[in-house]
């Protein structure tokens, strides 16, 4: 992934940015110094009105203050007397007291296809008088703060001139990747690369091992990377293979986008305290539960990191004495945290127990599509089972895949060893949640029990990463890898992508024409590459509104470009948001004309997908950008 450099000057620094759901981290390495190691940059930020401190993390929070809430002199940062936004520690602190003014989880909203991510609606559900921002804008404001902090510290090497790698969840689809890249470009980043977070964590492990990583893994090993952060659980599998006598790493599978992490845990603790107060006859309003959730986050971290600490006091805010008589106080105990988090989020289950999907209510609040099942171990079991055949070569056959093992009353169910899952030989943990040895050990024990039950050796736990800082550090190290220094994790796109083809058939009352699917980008297609899609010609309607339907699959790994599906299994293809566009009419064409076309596709260096329709008669081209942009005028670019 090479980028042109301005003024013929190569960037001095490779900068990595972990743009997390709850924290951002910036790391860097001096590419001109062969002996330089990756460093994490302390980030100056307001922690309280008038107080600036440096922290290794910038909280991914934005606070929208009341117009008279803060004096301008109390907002001053080292590089600005009038910062555009209150982000970081001060936002989290002020927002814990007034949650209706707090923007949180912007990253989760950024990848939510059910909303217009350019619309200003955050903080979600807040009153009209609170200023709103879009998920895209909130992301820009976090990146802008990081850029300003960097430029203040490195005035002769502005961030816009450095190589910047921003990490995204492995499960981000091309739309979410594109929006992340758009936010970065909007604040001036030029030499930009996106990297999957689990890969970044693995790169950091390699970097910290001082070339001894080859002693810890060998050919045929499967590394399961489990990244549990504030907002998401991100899963990846990396296979250790051999190429001309050298160990190589291939990312062979990624999990679905699971909105389940530390935020859910904080909410679970707050509701536990709400029930405890209700037993004493004290009912809380929703805004109080929201405020208490932020208090539970701090208390949770204290109790998980200090096993000798028995409890932490929690103060419930009130709006005047008439509401509750007085400010309420309660406490969160070590036992409550352990019971709620260990048993609730990391239950000991069999590998055949997968997340429970209940029927949804017909009407639901417009919120984030959180995972319905809080059991992280069940999600990991489902992932390992779904990817039973992900490993290449003969090793995959050794997995003894049994399609009946999860079906009640079928052979291979409860009575047989659970052999229908890919068996990791090593585990790498990442993410703030797994800093807790209590939670990490429970998760490791559960996975190893699955392996023991399947008569397989237990997995080795890979160590040597700072779970908060590994992703950013691995991202800056990746800049060196791209220059040919160190080992590269191969991967390509983590899903096969398909475009929907409407079947030609007579009209049947009450039935839409069935949809077929054409593979336009095969699994593992490398970023920066393109492929012609061999198939018959299709009719492309121009000059009138049309819908493009896309599908993705993480399990149909063998489908080549041009594979035509007229049916598929329930869990094989996932329907992605439609793109609604009107294709431009060029000279010599007429509105509503059906143009015979062939297809080609390209995966950009940032992992976004372009579909190209080529007219059979004169070679005229239309590009469909699969970035699911909400303003459809940008979806299609006609190219003569």
Short mmCIF file of C-alpha atoms in Angstrom, two decimals, residues 187-512:
data_model
loop_
_atom_site.label_atom_id
_atom_site.label_comp_id
_atom_site.label_asym_id
_atom_site.label_seq_id
_atom_site.Cartn_x
_atom_site.Cartn_y
_atom_site.Cartn_z
CA UNK A 187 -9.27 16.43 9.46
CA UNK A 188 -6.36 16.41 7.02
CA UNK A 189 -4.82 12.93 7.12
CA UNK A 190 -3.26 12.20 3.72
CA UNK A 191 -1.10 9.06 4.01
CA UNK A 192 -3.73 6.84 5.56
CA UNK A 193 -4.04 3.08 6.07
CA UNK A 194 -6.68 1.08 7.95
CA UNK A 195 -5.71 -2.02 9.96
CA UNK A 196 -7.87 -4.59 11.75
CA UNK A 197 -7.63 -4.27 15.54
CA UNK A 198 -6.91 -7.97 16.31
CA UNK A 199 -4.13 -7.91 13.72
CA UNK A 200 -2.72 -4.78 15.36
CA UNK A 201 -2.70 -6.54 18.76
CA UNK A 202 -0.87 -9.49 17.20
CA UNK A 203 1.65 -7.15 15.56
CA UNK A 204 2.31 -5.63 18.98
CA UNK A 205 2.90 -9.10 20.43
CA UNK A 206 5.38 -9.82 17.61
CA UNK A 207 7.15 -6.48 18.15
CA UNK A 208 7.44 -7.01 21.90
CA UNK A 209 8.81 -10.53 21.48
CA UNK A 210 12.10 -9.30 19.94
CA UNK A 211 11.92 -11.97 17.22
CA UNK A 212 11.29 -14.73 19.75
CA UNK A 213 7.65 -15.12 18.63
CA UNK A 214 8.76 -17.96 16.35
CA UNK A 215 9.68 -19.95 19.45
CA UNK A 216 6.10 -19.70 20.76
CA UNK A 217 4.16 -20.76 17.66
CA UNK A 218 4.82 -23.27 14.89
CA UNK A 219 3.37 -24.32 11.52
CA UNK A 220 -0.24 -25.45 11.86
CA UNK A 221 -0.95 -23.38 14.95
CA UNK A 222 -4.18 -21.38 15.12
CA UNK A 223 -4.14 -18.18 17.18
CA UNK A 224 -7.50 -16.99 18.49
CA UNK A 225 -7.43 -13.24 19.12
CA UNK A 226 -10.15 -12.12 21.55
CA UNK A 227 -10.49 -8.34 21.85
CA UNK A 228 -13.13 -7.20 24.36
CA UNK A 229 -13.23 -3.44 24.57
CA UNK A 230 -15.69 -0.88 25.84
CA UNK A 231 -18.19 -1.36 23.04
CA UNK A 232 -17.42 -4.49 21.05
CA UNK A 233 -16.20 -8.05 21.18
CA UNK A 234 -13.93 -8.62 18.18
CA UNK A 235 -12.78 -12.12 17.23
CA UNK A 236 -10.17 -13.26 14.72
CA UNK A 237 -8.33 -16.44 13.81
CA UNK A 238 -4.76 -16.35 12.50
CA UNK A 239 -3.09 -19.45 11.07
CA UNK A 240 0.67 -20.04 11.24
CA UNK A 241 1.88 -21.38 7.88
CA UNK A 242 5.18 -21.84 6.07
CA UNK A 243 6.51 -20.11 2.97
CA UNK A 244 9.95 -21.07 1.63
CA UNK A 245 11.02 -22.23 5.06
CA UNK A 246 9.82 -19.08 6.84
CA UNK A 247 6.94 -18.87 9.28
CA UNK A 248 4.10 -16.73 7.95
CA UNK A 249 0.80 -15.58 9.46
CA UNK A 250 -2.54 -15.63 7.65
CA UNK A 251 -5.72 -14.14 9.08
CA UNK A 252 -8.26 -16.78 8.13
CA UNK A 253 -11.49 -15.66 9.80
CA UNK A 254 -13.15 -12.79 11.64
CA UNK A 255 -16.28 -12.76 13.78
CA UNK A 256 -19.47 -10.84 13.31
CA UNK A 257 -19.79 -7.30 14.63
CA UNK A 258 -20.85 -7.91 18.24
CA UNK A 259 -21.90 -4.83 20.21
CA UNK A 260 -21.02 -6.33 23.56
CA UNK A 261 -18.31 -5.11 25.92
CA UNK A 262 -17.50 -3.02 28.95
CA UNK A 263 -20.43 -0.65 28.35
CA UNK A 264 -22.87 -3.54 28.72
CA UNK A 265 -21.17 -4.56 31.95
CA UNK A 266 -21.46 -1.06 33.42
CA UNK A 267 -25.16 -1.02 32.57
CA UNK A 268 -25.68 -4.47 34.12
CA UNK A 269 -24.08 -3.29 37.37
CA UNK A 270 -26.20 -0.12 37.39
CA UNK A 271 -29.40 -2.16 37.01
CA UNK A 272 -28.28 -4.46 39.79
CA UNK A 273 -27.92 -1.43 42.07
CA UNK A 274 -31.26 -0.08 40.83
CA UNK A 275 -32.96 -3.30 41.97
CA UNK A 276 -31.13 -3.15 45.29
CA UNK A 277 -32.42 0.38 45.89
CA UNK A 278 -35.93 -0.62 44.76
CA UNK A 279 -36.00 -3.27 47.49
CA UNK A 280 -35.52 -0.40 49.95
CA UNK A 281 -38.46 1.43 48.37
CA UNK A 282 -36.31 3.88 46.39
CA UNK A 283 -37.19 4.10 42.70
CA UNK A 284 -34.79 5.72 40.25
CA UNK A 285 -35.63 7.73 37.14
CA UNK A 286 -34.02 6.62 33.84
CA UNK A 287 -31.60 9.56 33.83
CA UNK A 288 -30.38 8.57 37.30
CA UNK A 289 -29.70 5.02 36.11
CA UNK A 290 -27.78 6.51 33.19
CA UNK A 291 -25.68 8.64 35.54
CA UNK A 292 -25.14 5.68 37.86
CA UNK A 293 -23.88 3.63 34.91
CA UNK A 294 -20.91 5.99 34.56
CA UNK A 295 -20.19 5.70 38.29
CA UNK A 296 -20.31 1.92 37.98
CA UNK A 297 -17.65 2.04 35.26
CA UNK A 298 -15.11 3.60 37.62
CA UNK A 299 -16.16 1.36 40.52
CA UNK A 300 -15.95 -1.77 38.33
CA UNK A 301 -12.40 -0.96 37.23
CA UNK A 302 -11.32 -0.33 40.84
CA UNK A 303 -12.88 -3.56 42.15
CA UNK A 304 -11.60 -5.75 39.32
CA UNK A 305 -8.06 -4.41 39.62
CA UNK A 306 -7.86 -4.68 43.42
CA UNK A 307 -9.14 -7.96 44.84
CA UNK A 308 -8.62 -6.71 48.42
CA UNK A 309 -11.04 -3.81 47.90
CA UNK A 310 -14.39 -4.95 49.28
CA UNK A 311 -16.71 -2.19 48.02
CA UNK A 312 -16.89 1.24 46.39
CA UNK A 313 -19.49 3.87 47.39
CA UNK A 314 -21.87 5.03 44.65
CA UNK A 315 -23.63 8.38 44.89
CA UNK A 316 -26.90 8.67 42.96
CA UNK A 317 -27.47 12.27 41.80
CA UNK A 318 -30.82 13.95 42.35
CA UNK A 319 -32.46 17.12 41.08
CA UNK A 320 -33.54 18.72 44.31
CA UNK A 321 -34.76 17.41 47.62
CA UNK A 322 -38.39 17.02 46.57
CA UNK A 323 -37.58 14.20 44.17
CA UNK A 324 -36.10 11.71 46.56
CA UNK A 325 -35.81 13.48 49.89
CA UNK A 326 -32.01 13.52 49.71
CA UNK A 327 -29.10 12.38 47.59
CA UNK A 328 -29.04 8.59 47.64
CA UNK A 329 -25.98 6.58 48.43
CA UNK A 330 -25.35 2.91 47.85
CA UNK A 331 -22.31 0.75 47.25
CA UNK A 332 -21.03 -1.71 44.71
CA UNK A 333 -19.36 -4.70 46.32
CA UNK A 334 -16.63 -7.04 45.13
CA UNK A 335 -19.10 -9.94 45.31
CA UNK A 336 -21.71 -8.11 43.18
CA UNK A 337 -19.14 -7.33 40.50
CA UNK A 338 -17.86 -10.90 40.38
CA UNK A 339 -21.33 -12.45 40.27
CA UNK A 340 -22.69 -10.05 37.67
CA UNK A 341 -19.70 -10.02 35.34
CA UNK A 342 -18.19 -13.48 35.68
CA UNK A 343 -21.42 -15.50 35.63
CA UNK A 344 -23.43 -13.08 33.51
CA UNK A 345 -20.90 -12.33 30.76
CA UNK A 346 -18.49 -15.28 30.96
CA UNK A 347 -20.71 -18.24 31.82
CA UNK A 348 -19.11 -21.69 31.72
CA UNK A 349 -20.93 -23.28 28.80
CA UNK A 350 -20.35 -26.13 26.37
CA UNK A 351 -18.97 -25.23 22.95
CA UNK A 352 -22.31 -26.33 21.50
CA UNK A 353 -24.16 -23.58 23.43
CA UNK A 354 -24.57 -20.58 21.18
CA UNK A 355 -26.18 -17.14 21.66
CA UNK A 356 -29.92 -17.18 22.23
CA UNK A 357 -31.91 -15.14 19.71
CA UNK A 358 -35.35 -14.15 20.93
CA UNK A 359 -38.13 -12.65 18.84
CA UNK A 360 -37.85 -8.87 18.76
CA UNK A 361 -40.69 -6.52 19.62
CA UNK A 362 -42.40 -4.98 16.61
CA UNK A 363 -41.60 -1.50 17.91
CA UNK A 364 -38.24 -0.70 19.42
CA UNK A 365 -36.42 2.47 20.41
CA UNK A 366 -34.01 3.83 17.81
CA UNK A 367 -30.83 2.77 19.54
CA UNK A 368 -27.73 0.72 18.89
CA UNK A 369 -28.23 -2.92 17.84
CA UNK A 370 -26.66 -4.41 20.97
CA UNK A 371 -26.14 -8.16 21.12
CA UNK A 372 -29.24 -9.82 22.60
CA UNK A 373 -27.22 -12.45 24.48
CA UNK A 374 -24.70 -11.10 27.00
CA UNK A 375 -22.79 -14.39 27.23
CA UNK A 376 -19.45 -13.61 25.57
CA UNK A 377 -18.39 -17.26 25.90
CA UNK A 378 -21.46 -18.30 23.87
CA UNK A 379 -20.50 -15.84 21.11
CA UNK A 380 -16.96 -17.26 21.01
CA UNK A 381 -18.35 -20.82 20.90
CA UNK A 382 -20.58 -19.86 17.95
CA UNK A 383 -17.64 -18.25 16.14
CA UNK A 384 -15.35 -21.25 16.57
CA UNK A 385 -18.15 -23.58 15.45
CA UNK A 386 -19.04 -21.46 12.43
CA UNK A 387 -15.39 -21.40 11.36
CA UNK A 388 -14.89 -25.16 11.81
CA UNK A 389 -13.49 -25.48 8.29
CA UNK A 390 -11.56 -22.20 8.15
CA UNK A 391 -8.11 -23.78 8.48
CA UNK A 392 -6.42 -24.51 5.16
CA UNK A 393 -5.17 -27.80 3.81
CA UNK A 394 -5.42 -31.18 5.51
CA UNK A 395 -5.63 -29.57 8.93
CA UNK A 396 -9.21 -28.57 8.19
CA UNK A 397 -10.14 -32.18 7.59
CA UNK A 398 -8.75 -33.07 11.00
CA UNK A 399 -11.37 -30.85 12.62
CA UNK A 400 -13.91 -33.69 12.12
CA UNK A 401 -16.72 -31.36 11.23
CA UNK A 402 -20.08 -32.80 12.30
CA UNK A 403 -23.04 -30.85 10.91
CA UNK A 404 -25.46 -32.50 13.35
CA UNK A 405 -23.60 -31.78 16.59
CA UNK A 406 -25.68 -28.75 17.58
CA UNK A 407 -29.06 -30.23 16.70
CA UNK A 408 -31.02 -31.71 19.60
CA UNK A 409 -31.71 -35.41 19.18
CA UNK A 410 -29.20 -35.78 16.35
CA UNK A 411 -25.96 -37.80 16.37
CA UNK A 412 -23.03 -35.86 17.81
CA UNK A 413 -25.22 -33.78 20.15
CA UNK A 414 -24.91 -33.95 23.93
CA UNK A 415 -23.56 -37.50 23.99
CA UNK A 416 -20.62 -37.03 21.60
CA UNK A 417 -17.49 -34.91 22.10
CA UNK A 418 -18.01 -31.42 20.69
CA UNK A 419 -15.64 -31.78 17.75
CA UNK A 420 -17.34 -29.46 15.29
CA UNK A 421 -15.29 -26.36 15.97
CA UNK A 422 -11.91 -25.02 14.96
CA UNK A 423 -9.49 -25.64 17.78
CA UNK A 424 -7.12 -22.80 18.61
CA UNK A 425 -3.67 -23.74 19.84
CA UNK A 426 -2.90 -20.27 21.17
CA UNK A 427 -4.96 -17.37 22.55
CA UNK A 428 -4.12 -13.68 22.54
CA UNK A 429 -6.28 -11.46 24.72
CA UNK A 430 -6.73 -7.75 24.15
CA UNK A 431 -9.03 -4.96 25.31
CA UNK A 432 -9.61 -3.20 28.60
CA UNK A 433 -12.17 -5.73 29.89
CA UNK A 434 -9.58 -8.52 29.89
CA UNK A 435 -7.17 -6.52 32.05
CA UNK A 436 -9.10 -8.16 34.87
CA UNK A 437 -7.25 -11.39 35.68
CA UNK A 438 -10.55 -12.73 37.08
CA UNK A 439 -12.33 -12.37 33.73
CA UNK A 440 -9.35 -13.39 31.61
CA UNK A 441 -8.79 -16.56 33.64
CA UNK A 442 -12.48 -17.51 33.45
CA UNK A 443 -12.43 -17.08 29.67
CA UNK A 444 -9.19 -19.04 29.27
CA UNK A 445 -10.53 -21.85 31.49
CA UNK A 446 -13.76 -22.10 29.49
CA UNK A 447 -12.02 -22.29 26.11
CA UNK A 448 -9.55 -24.88 27.40
CA UNK A 449 -12.40 -26.99 28.79
CA UNK A 450 -13.85 -27.11 25.25
CA UNK A 451 -10.48 -28.32 23.96
CA UNK A 452 -10.10 -30.94 26.71
CA UNK A 453 -13.61 -32.25 26.04
CA UNK A 454 -12.65 -32.60 22.36
CA UNK A 455 -9.49 -34.57 23.30
CA UNK A 456 -7.28 -31.72 22.11
CA UNK A 457 -4.33 -30.06 23.82
CA UNK A 458 -5.05 -26.90 25.78
CA UNK A 459 -4.27 -23.57 24.11
CA UNK A 460 -1.23 -21.54 25.13
CA UNK A 461 -1.90 -17.99 26.25
CA UNK A 462 0.32 -15.48 24.50
CA UNK A 463 1.42 -12.66 26.79
CA UNK A 464 3.50 -9.52 26.61
CA UNK A 465 1.00 -6.89 25.47
CA UNK A 466 -0.51 -3.95 27.33
CA UNK A 467 -4.20 -4.60 26.76
CA UNK A 468 -5.05 -0.88 26.64
CA UNK A 469 -2.20 0.21 24.39
CA UNK A 470 -1.43 -2.85 22.23
CA UNK A 471 -3.68 -1.94 19.30
CA UNK A 472 -2.24 1.57 18.80
CA UNK A 473 1.32 0.30 19.31
CA UNK A 474 0.81 -2.53 16.82
CA UNK A 475 -0.59 -0.05 14.31
CA UNK A 476 2.55 2.11 14.36
CA UNK A 477 4.74 -1.02 14.17
CA UNK A 478 2.72 -2.00 11.09
CA UNK A 479 4.13 1.09 9.38
CA UNK A 480 7.57 -0.53 9.63
CA UNK A 481 6.16 -3.83 8.36
CA UNK A 482 4.83 -2.08 5.27
CA UNK A 483 8.38 -0.91 4.59
CA UNK A 484 9.52 -4.52 4.54
CA UNK A 485 10.78 -4.72 8.13
CA UNK A 486 9.29 -7.62 10.08
CA UNK A 487 6.63 -10.24 9.38
CA UNK A 488 3.37 -9.35 7.70
CA UNK A 489 0.00 -10.89 8.56
CA UNK A 490 -1.73 -11.74 5.30
CA UNK A 491 -5.47 -11.49 5.12
CA UNK A 492 -7.31 -9.59 2.41
CA UNK A 493 -11.02 -8.95 2.86
CA UNK A 494 -12.62 -11.03 5.61
CA UNK A 495 -15.90 -11.69 3.78
CA UNK A 496 -17.01 -12.73 0.33
CA UNK A 497 -19.27 -10.06 -1.16
CA UNK A 498 -22.20 -10.59 -3.49
CA UNK A 499 -24.55 -8.37 -5.45
CA UNK A 500 -28.21 -9.33 -5.63
CA UNK A 501 -29.69 -10.21 -9.02
CA UNK A 502 -33.47 -10.05 -9.36
CA UNK A 503 -34.80 -13.19 -11.03
CA UNK A 504 -36.72 -12.80 -14.29
CA UNK A 505 -40.07 -14.52 -13.77
CA UNK A 506 -43.81 -13.91 -14.31
CA UNK A 507 -45.58 -11.85 -11.64
CA UNK A 508 -47.18 -13.85 -8.83
CA UNK A 509 -49.69 -12.07 -6.54
CA UNK A 510 -48.19 -11.29 -3.14
CA UNK A 511 -44.71 -12.58 -3.98
CA UNK A 512 -41.62 -10.56 -4.85
#
